[in-house]
Short mmCIF file of C-alpha atoms and ligand atoms in Angstrom, two decimals:
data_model
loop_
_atom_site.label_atom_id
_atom_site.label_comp_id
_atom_site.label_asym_id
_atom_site.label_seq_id
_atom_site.Cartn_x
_atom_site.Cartn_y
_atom_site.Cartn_z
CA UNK A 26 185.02 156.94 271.74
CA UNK A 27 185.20 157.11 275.60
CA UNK A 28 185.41 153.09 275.23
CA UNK A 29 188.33 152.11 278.16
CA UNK A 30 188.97 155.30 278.89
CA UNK A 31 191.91 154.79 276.69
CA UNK A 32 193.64 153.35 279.96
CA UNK A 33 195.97 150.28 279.89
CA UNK A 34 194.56 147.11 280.23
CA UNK A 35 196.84 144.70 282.20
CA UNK A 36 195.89 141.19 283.36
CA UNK A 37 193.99 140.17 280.13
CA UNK A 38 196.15 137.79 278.53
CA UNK A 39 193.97 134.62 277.51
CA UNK A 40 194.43 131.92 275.25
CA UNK A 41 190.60 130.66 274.56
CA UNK A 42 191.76 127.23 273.37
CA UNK A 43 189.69 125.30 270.89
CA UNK A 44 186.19 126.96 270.21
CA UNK A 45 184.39 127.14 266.63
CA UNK A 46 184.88 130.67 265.66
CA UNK A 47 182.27 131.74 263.46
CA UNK A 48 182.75 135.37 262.37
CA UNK A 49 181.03 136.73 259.15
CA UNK A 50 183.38 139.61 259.05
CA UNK A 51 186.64 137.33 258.13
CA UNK A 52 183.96 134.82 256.68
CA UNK A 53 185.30 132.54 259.27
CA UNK A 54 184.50 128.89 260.39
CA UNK A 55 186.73 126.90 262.04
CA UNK A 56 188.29 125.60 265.15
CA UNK A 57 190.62 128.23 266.22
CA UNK A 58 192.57 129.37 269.42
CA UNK A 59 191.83 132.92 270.49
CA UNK A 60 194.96 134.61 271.51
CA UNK A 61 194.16 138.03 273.60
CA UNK A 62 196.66 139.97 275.15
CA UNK A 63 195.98 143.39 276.80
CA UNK A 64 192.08 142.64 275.87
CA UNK A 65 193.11 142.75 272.90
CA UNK A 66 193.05 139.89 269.88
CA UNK A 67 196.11 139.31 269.04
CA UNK A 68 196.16 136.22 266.91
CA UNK A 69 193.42 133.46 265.50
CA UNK A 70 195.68 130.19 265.81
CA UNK A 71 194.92 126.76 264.31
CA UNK A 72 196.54 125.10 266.95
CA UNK A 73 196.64 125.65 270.57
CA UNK A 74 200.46 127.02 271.37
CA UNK A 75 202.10 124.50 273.93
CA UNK A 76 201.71 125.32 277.89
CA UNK A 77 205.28 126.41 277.82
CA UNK A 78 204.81 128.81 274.70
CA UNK A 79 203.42 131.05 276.79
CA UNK A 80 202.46 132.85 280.34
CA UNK A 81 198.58 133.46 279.75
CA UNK A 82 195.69 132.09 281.24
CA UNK A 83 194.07 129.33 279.17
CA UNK A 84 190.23 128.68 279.23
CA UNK A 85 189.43 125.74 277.83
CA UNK A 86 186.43 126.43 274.76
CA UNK A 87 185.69 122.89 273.37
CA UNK A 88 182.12 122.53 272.35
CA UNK A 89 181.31 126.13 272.52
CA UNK A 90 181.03 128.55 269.25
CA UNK A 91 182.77 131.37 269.58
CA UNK A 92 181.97 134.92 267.79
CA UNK A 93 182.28 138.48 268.20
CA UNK A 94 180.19 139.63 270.94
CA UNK A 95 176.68 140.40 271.11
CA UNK A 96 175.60 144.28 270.57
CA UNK A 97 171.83 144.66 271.61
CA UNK A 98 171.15 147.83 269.70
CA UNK A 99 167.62 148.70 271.83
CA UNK A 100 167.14 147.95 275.57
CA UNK A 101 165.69 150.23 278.65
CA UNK A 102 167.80 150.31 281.38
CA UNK A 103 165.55 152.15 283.26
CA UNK A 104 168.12 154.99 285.10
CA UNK A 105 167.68 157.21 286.18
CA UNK A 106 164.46 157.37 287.15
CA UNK A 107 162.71 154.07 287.31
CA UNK A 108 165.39 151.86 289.20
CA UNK A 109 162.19 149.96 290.73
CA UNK A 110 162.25 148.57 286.93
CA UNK A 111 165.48 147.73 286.18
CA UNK A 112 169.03 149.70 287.06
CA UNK A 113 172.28 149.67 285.38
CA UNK A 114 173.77 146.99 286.87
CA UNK A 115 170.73 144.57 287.04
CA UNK A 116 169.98 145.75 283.60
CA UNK A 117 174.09 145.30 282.34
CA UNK A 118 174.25 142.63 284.35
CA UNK A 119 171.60 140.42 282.65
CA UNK A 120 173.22 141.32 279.25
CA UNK A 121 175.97 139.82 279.80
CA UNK A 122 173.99 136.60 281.38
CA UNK A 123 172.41 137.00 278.33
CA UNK A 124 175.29 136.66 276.09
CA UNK A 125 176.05 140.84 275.34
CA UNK A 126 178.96 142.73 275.25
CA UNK A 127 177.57 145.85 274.66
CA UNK A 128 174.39 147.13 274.49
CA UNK A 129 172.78 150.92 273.10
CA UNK A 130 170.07 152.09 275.82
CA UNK A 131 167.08 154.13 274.62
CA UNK A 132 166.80 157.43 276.46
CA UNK A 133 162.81 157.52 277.54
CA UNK A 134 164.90 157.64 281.19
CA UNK A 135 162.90 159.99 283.53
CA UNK A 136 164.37 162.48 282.68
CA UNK A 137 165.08 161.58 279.46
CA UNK A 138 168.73 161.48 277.77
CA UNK A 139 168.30 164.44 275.69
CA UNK A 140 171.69 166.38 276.42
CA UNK A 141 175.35 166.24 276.39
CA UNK A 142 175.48 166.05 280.24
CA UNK A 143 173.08 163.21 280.68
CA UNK A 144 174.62 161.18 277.55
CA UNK A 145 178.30 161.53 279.70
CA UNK A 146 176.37 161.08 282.85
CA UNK A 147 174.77 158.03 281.28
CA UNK A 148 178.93 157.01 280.24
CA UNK A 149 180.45 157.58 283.08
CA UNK A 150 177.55 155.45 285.29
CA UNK A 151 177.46 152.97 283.28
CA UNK A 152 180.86 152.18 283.11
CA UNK A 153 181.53 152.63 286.98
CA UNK A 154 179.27 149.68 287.55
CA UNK A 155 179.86 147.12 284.57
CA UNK A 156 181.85 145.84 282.16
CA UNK A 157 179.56 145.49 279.69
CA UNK A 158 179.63 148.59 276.74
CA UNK A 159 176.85 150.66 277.05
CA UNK A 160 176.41 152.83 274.33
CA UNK A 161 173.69 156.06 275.25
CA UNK A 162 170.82 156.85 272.13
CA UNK A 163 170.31 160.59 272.34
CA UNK A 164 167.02 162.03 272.25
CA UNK A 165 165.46 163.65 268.90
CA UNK A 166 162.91 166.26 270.81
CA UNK A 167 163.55 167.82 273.89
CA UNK A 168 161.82 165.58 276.55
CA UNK A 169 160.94 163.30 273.76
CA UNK A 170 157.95 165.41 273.35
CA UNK A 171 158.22 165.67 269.55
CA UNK A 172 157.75 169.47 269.68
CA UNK A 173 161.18 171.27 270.08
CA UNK A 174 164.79 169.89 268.66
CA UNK A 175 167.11 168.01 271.14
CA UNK A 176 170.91 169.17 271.15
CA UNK A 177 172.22 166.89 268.60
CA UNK A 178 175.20 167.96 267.79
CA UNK A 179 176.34 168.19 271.79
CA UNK A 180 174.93 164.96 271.98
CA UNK A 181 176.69 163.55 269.58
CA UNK A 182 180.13 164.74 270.96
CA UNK A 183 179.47 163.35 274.32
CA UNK A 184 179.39 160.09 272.50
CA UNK A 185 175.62 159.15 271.81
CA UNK A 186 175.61 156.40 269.07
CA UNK A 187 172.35 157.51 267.37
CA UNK A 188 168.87 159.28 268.10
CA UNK A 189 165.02 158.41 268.69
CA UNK A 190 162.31 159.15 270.38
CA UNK A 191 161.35 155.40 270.87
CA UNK A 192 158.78 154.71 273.29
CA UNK A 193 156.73 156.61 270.35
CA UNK A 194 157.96 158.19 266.73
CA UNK A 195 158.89 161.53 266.51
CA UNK A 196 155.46 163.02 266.66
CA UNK A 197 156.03 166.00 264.40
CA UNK A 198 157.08 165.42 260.62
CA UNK A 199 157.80 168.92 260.50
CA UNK A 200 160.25 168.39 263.42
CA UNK A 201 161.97 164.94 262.41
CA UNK A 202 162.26 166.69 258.80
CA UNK A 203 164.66 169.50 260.38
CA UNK A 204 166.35 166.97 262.89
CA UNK A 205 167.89 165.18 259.81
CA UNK A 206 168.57 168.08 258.03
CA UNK A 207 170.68 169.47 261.16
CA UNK A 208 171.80 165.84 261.46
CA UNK A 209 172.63 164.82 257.96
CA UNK A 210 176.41 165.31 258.46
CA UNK A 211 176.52 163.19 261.59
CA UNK A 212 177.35 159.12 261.55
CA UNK A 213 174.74 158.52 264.29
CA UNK A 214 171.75 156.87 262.85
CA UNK A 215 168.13 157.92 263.58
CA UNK A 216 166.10 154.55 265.17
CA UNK A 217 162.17 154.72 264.46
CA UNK A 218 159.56 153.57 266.98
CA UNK A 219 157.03 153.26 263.95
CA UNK A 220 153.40 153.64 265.57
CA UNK A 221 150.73 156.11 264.09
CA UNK A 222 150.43 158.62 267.79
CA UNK A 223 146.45 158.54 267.00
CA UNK A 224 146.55 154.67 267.98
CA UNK A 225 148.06 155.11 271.25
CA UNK A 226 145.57 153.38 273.84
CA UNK A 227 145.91 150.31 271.93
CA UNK A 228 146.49 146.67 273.55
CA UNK A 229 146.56 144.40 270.76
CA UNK A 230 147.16 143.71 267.47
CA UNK A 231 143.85 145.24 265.11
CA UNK A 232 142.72 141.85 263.66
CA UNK A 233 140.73 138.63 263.98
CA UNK A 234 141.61 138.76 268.20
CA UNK A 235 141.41 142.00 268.88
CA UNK A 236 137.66 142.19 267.24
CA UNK A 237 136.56 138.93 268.85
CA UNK A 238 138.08 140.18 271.90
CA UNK A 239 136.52 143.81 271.25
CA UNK A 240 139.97 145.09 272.72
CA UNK A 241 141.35 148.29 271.03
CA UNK A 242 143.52 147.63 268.65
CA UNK A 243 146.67 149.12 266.76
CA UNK A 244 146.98 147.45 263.07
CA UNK A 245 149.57 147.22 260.86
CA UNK A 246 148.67 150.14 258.90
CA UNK A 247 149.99 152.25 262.27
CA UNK A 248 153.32 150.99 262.00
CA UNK A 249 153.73 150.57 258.03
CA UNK A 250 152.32 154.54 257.56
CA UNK A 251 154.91 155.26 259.72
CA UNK A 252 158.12 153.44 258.80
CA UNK A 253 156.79 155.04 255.16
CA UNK A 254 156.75 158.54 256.75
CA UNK A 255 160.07 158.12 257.44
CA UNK A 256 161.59 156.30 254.82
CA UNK A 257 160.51 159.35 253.38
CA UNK A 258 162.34 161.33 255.48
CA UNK A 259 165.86 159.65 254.82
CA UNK A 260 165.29 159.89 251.13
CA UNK A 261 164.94 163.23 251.64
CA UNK A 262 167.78 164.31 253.54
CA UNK A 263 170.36 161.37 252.75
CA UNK A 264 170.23 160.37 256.69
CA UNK A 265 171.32 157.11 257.54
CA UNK A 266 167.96 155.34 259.51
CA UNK A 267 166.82 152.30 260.90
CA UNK A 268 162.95 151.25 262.12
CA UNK A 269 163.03 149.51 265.48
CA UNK A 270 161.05 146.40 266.08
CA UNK A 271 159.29 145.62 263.26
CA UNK A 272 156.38 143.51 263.24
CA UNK A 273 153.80 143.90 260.27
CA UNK A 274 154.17 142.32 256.86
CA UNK A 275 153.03 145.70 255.89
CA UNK A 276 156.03 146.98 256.84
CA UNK A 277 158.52 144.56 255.19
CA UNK A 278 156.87 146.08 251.88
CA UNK A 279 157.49 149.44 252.51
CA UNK A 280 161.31 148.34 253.46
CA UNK A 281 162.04 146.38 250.08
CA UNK A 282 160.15 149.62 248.55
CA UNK A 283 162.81 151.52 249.75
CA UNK A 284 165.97 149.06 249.32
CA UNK A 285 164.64 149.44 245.51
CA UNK A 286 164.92 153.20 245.68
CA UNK A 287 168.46 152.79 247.29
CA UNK A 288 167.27 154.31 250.53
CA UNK A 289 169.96 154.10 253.21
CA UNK A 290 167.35 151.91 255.94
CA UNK A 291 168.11 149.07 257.99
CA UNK A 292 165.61 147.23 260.59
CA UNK A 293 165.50 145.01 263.28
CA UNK A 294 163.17 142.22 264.42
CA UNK A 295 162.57 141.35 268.28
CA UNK A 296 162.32 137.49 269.41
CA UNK A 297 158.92 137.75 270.45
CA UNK A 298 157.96 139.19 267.13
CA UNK A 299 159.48 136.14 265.27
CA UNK A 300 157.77 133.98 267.89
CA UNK A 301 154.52 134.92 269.43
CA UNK A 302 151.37 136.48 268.19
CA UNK A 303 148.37 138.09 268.86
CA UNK A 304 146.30 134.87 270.31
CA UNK A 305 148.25 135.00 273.60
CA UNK A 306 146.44 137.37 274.46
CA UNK A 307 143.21 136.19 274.33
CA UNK A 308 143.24 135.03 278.28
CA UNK A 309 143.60 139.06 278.73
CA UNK A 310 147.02 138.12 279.76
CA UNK A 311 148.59 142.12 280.78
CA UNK A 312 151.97 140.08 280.55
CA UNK A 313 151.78 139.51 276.82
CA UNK A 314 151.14 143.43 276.31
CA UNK A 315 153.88 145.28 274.28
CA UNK A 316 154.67 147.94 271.11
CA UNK A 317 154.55 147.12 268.50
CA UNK A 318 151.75 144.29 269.74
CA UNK A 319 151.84 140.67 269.16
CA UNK A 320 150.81 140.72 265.64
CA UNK A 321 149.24 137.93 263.74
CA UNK A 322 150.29 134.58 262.88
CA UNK A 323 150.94 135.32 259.04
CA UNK A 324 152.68 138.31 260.38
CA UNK A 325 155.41 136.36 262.59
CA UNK A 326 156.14 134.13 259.44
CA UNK A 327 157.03 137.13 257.02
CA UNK A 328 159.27 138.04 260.26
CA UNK A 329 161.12 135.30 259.49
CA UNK A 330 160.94 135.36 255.85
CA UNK A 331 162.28 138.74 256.14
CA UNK A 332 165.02 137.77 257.88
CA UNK A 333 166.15 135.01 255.54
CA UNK A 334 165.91 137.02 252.81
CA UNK A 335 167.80 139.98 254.44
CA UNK A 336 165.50 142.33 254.41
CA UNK A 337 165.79 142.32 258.00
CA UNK A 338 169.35 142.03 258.88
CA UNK A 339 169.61 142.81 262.59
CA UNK A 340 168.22 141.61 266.07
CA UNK A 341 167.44 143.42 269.04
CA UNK A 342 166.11 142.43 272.70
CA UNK A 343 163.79 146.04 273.06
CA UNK A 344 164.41 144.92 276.70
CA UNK A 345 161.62 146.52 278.47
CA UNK A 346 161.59 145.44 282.37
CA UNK A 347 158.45 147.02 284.24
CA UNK A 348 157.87 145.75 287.80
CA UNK A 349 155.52 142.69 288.97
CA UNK A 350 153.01 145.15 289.93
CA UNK A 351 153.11 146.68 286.69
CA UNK A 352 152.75 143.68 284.43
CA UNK A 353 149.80 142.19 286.43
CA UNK A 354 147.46 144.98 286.19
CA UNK A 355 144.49 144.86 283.69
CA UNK A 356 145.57 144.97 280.33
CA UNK A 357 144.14 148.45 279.73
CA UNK A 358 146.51 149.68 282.68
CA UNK A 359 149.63 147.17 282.08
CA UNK A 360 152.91 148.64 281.04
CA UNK A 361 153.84 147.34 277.72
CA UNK A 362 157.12 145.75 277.05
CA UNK A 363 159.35 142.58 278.16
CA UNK A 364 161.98 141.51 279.71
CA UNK A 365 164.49 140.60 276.73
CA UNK A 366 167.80 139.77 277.37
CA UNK A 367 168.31 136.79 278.93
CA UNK A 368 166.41 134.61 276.56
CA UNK A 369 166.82 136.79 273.19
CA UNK A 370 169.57 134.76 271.85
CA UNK A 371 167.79 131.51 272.37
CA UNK A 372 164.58 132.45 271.41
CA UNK A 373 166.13 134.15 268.38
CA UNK A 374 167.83 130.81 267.67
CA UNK A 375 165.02 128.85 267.82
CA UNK A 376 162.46 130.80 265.35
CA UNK A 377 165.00 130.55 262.83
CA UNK A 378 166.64 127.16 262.82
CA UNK A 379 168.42 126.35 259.83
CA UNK A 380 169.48 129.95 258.97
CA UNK A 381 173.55 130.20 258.59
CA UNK A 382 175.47 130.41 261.52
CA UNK A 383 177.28 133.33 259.73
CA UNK A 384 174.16 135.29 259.33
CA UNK A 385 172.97 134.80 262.83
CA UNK A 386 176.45 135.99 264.50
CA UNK A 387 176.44 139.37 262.13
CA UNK A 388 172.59 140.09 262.61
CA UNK A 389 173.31 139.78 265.97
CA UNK A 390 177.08 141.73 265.94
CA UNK A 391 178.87 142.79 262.99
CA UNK A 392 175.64 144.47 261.61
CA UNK A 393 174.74 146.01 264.53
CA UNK A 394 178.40 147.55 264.85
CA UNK A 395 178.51 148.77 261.26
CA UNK A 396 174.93 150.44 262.19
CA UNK A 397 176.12 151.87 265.50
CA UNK A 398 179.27 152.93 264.43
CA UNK A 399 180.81 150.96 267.01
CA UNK A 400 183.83 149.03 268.05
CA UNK A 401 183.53 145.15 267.60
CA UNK A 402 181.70 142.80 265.59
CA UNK A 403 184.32 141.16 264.73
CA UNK A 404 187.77 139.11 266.07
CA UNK A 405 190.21 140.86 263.51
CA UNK A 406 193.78 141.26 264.93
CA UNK A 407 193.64 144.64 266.71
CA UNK A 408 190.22 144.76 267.75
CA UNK A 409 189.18 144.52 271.12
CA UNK A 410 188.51 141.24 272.48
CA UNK A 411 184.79 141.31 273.22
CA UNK A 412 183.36 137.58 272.48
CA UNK A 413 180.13 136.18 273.09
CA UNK A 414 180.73 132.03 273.41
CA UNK A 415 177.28 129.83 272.86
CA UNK A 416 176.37 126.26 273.67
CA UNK A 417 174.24 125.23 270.19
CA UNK A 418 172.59 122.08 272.10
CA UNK A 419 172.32 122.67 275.88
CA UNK A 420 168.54 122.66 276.43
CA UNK A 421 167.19 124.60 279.13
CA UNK A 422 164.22 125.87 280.50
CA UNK A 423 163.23 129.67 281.21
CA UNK A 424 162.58 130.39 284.39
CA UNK A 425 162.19 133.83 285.24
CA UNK A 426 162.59 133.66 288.47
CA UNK A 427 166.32 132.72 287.76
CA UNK A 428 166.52 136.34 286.08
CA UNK A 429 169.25 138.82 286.62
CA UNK A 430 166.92 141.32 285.47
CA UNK A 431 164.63 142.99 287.75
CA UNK A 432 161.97 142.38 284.94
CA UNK A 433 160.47 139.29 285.11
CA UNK A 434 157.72 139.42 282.56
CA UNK A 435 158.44 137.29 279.56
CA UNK A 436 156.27 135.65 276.94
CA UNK A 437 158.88 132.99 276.86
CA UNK A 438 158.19 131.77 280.23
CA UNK A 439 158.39 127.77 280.21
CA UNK A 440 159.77 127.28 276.65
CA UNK A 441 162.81 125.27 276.09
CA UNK A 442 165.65 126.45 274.23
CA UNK A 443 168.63 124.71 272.91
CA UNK A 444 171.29 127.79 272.60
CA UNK A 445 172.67 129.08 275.49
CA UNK A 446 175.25 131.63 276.41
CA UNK A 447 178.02 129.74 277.54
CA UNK A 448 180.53 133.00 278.18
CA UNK A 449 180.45 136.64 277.50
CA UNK A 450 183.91 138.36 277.33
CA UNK A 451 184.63 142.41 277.33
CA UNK A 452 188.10 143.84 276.75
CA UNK A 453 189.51 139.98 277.47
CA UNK A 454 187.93 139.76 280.64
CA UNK A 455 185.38 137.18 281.27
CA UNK A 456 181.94 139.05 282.35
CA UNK A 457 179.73 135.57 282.33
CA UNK A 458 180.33 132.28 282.93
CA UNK A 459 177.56 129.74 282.30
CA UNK A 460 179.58 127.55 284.33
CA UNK A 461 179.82 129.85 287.04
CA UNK A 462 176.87 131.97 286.99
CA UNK A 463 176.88 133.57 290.46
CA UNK A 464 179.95 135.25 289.04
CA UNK A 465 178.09 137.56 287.15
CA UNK A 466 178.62 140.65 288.47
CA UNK A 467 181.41 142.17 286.39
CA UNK A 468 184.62 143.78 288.03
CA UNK A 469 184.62 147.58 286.67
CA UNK A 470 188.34 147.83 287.80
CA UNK A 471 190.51 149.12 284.73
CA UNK A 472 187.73 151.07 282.89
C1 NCD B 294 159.15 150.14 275.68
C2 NCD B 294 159.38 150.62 277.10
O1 NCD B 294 158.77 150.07 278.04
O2 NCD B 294 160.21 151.52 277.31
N1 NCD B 294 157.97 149.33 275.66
C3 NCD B 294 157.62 148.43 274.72
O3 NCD B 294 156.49 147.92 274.78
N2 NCD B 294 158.42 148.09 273.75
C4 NCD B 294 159.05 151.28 274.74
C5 NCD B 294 159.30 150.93 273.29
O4 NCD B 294 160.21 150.16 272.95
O5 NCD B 294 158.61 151.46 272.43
ZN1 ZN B 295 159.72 151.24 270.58
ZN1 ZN B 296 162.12 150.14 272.90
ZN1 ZN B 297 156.58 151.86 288.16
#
């Protein structure tokens, strides 16, 4: 892993005195003090040590829950290519506003990330402008064009985490079939983008809206044929997969189809699939337009279900920033997606009140390391000290204006929330500060 460089870290001794730690991974719950010495964690202690025990800095964490950070395992940052969207450092930037310490980027870049150069390139830019992790997703087809084979294994030693074609599934079965074959030796999981190709065009959800509306729509069927298709797939060849964004109860059968069959498949749910469906968009509103669509209201509650049961057992932002310009057009013309990460942790929060702590902090990190393959996801002696720190009652109100991100489109516009990031901390370095949020901007100096 090119993760630090391997470098030495100096000037990242902290003592984070007195937070909840919740961490699923040492089954965990309890005020501790967070000891971390060369970004490192280097002890869990019930007490604070006394001010003379010791030289570190000391941040004060009463009142705020602290875990292991925050992986987003699907966002578009937008570079190269389409820095009028989003660029690294806006997009890395509002992660850690938003409460990550790492994220995994999706490579439908113009061009796209589908070679050893561009995942290093991708490694090396990333890391010269923030301290947030940014993991690179190698393509599956050249160009993501479905047609001929990406360099997987080249990818894969440059350091990409996993492979997809998101943005769209891998268009040819024939294709995806001999990608996981070549692959099947490899860690690096393969992420579905489940939409049928013959439904692209859509806007909406195929249902009661779309028909009143007479908008085209894509139903569930599109997504559930797919995530089938290649379920299929990883039966087949024994590769380790995961469907993106799910949205359709449809889909949720297929998945505990294939947890029956022992199938090695994970999935992920967005916030504004466990939130929102399709009758925002009955004002035509372009801003509301994203894949998989807004689905129906029965949909968004077997979301949740899914998630309480396990079936679903990780988040992700798909943090999709277009430009003003770009949302506002007619909804036939608007770019589809959102900008996620500044209010997914709230808005994940909030359509799942009630739901253990535990199993919020590992669908949002521990799983999503195990998936990735990555380093975190949890505070274990040894590991590095990436922590995500939360505020469980501090209301607020999103305001998009107040974004980091360039991408300012969000269904969540207006809502109040009652988590909030409170500090995001990479390699023992604090990256966010709720309490001093112009600070932002992450020093890159020592990775
Ligand atoms: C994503 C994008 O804009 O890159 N858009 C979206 O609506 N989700 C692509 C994707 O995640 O499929
Ligand atoms: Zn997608
Ligand atoms: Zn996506
Ligand atoms: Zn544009």
């Amino acid at each position: 892993m090119p993760l630090d460089g391997g470098g030495t870290k100096v000037g990242r001794n902290v003592d984070f005195v007195g937070a909840r730690v919740v961490d699923p991974s040492l089954a965990l719950d309890g005020i501790r003090t967070v000891v971390v010495r060369n970004g490192t964690i280097a002890a869990l202690l019930d007490r604070a040590p006394a001010a003379s025990d010791t030289s570190a800095r000391r941040i004060d964490c009463a009142g705020m829950v602290l875990c292991p950070g925050f992986i987003d395992p699907h966002v578009h940052l937008r570079e190269p290519g389409d820095s009028h969207k989003e660029t690294l450092a806006t997009g890395l930037t509002a992660a850690a506003a938003g409460g990550f310490t790492a994220v995994a980027a999706m490579p439908n870049t113009r061009p796209p990330i589908d070679d050893g150069q561009r995942v290093r390139q991708l490694l090396r830019d990333s890391a010269a402008v923030a301290a947030v992790r940014c993991y690179p997703i190698g393509a599956v087809t050249v160009a993501r064009e479905g047609r001929a084979l990406a360099p997987l294994r080249s990818m894969a030693a440059a350091g990409a985490v996993a492979f997809s074609d998101d943005g769209a599934c891998t268009t040819s079965l024939k294709v995806l079939f001999h990608a996981a074959l070549l692959a099947a030796d490899l860690p690096m999981p393969f992420l579905s983008h489940c939409e049928d190709p013959s439904f692209a065009g859509a806007v909406i959800h195929e249902g009661e809206t779309s028909d009143r509306l007479g908008l085209p729509g894509s139903p569930s069927l599109s997504e559930a044929a797919i995530a089938a298709r290649d379920i299929l797939v990883a039966q087949t060849t024994g590769k380790a997969w995961h469907l993106c964004h799910v949205s359709a109860e449809t889909t949720i059968g297929v998945l505990e189809w294939a947890r029956a069959q022992g199938t090695r498949v994970t999935a992920e749910v967005t916030p504004h699939h466990l939130q929102c469906n399709d009758e925002m968009l009955s004002s035509f509103d372009a801003r509301c337009r994203v894949n998989p669509p807004l689905r129906s209201v029965q949909d968004v509650a077997a979301m949740r279900v899914a998630v309480r049961r396990g079936t679903i057992s990780i988040f992700a932002s798909d943090h999709a920033p277009h430009s003003e310009e770009e949302k506002e057009a007619p909804l036939s013309h608007a770019s589809p997606g959102f900008s996620g990460l500044e209010v997914a942790v709230a808005a994940t929060f909030d359509a799942l009140d009630g739901l253990p702590l535990a199993t919020m902090v590992a669908n949002y990190s521990t799983n999503v390391a195990a998936l990735l393959g990555v380093p975190g996801g949890s505070l274990q002696v040894g590991s590095p000290a990436d922590m995500t720190a939360l505020y469980l009652d501090r209301p607020w109100t999103v305001d998009p204006t107040l974004f980091v991100s360039k991408g300012r489109a969000t269904p969540f516009a207006g809502r109040r929330f009652k988590v909030r990031p409170a500090m995001t901390v990479v390699g023992g370095c604090v990256v966010f500060n709720a309490a001093a949020p112009t600070q932002a901007l992450p020093a890159p100096a020592g990775r």
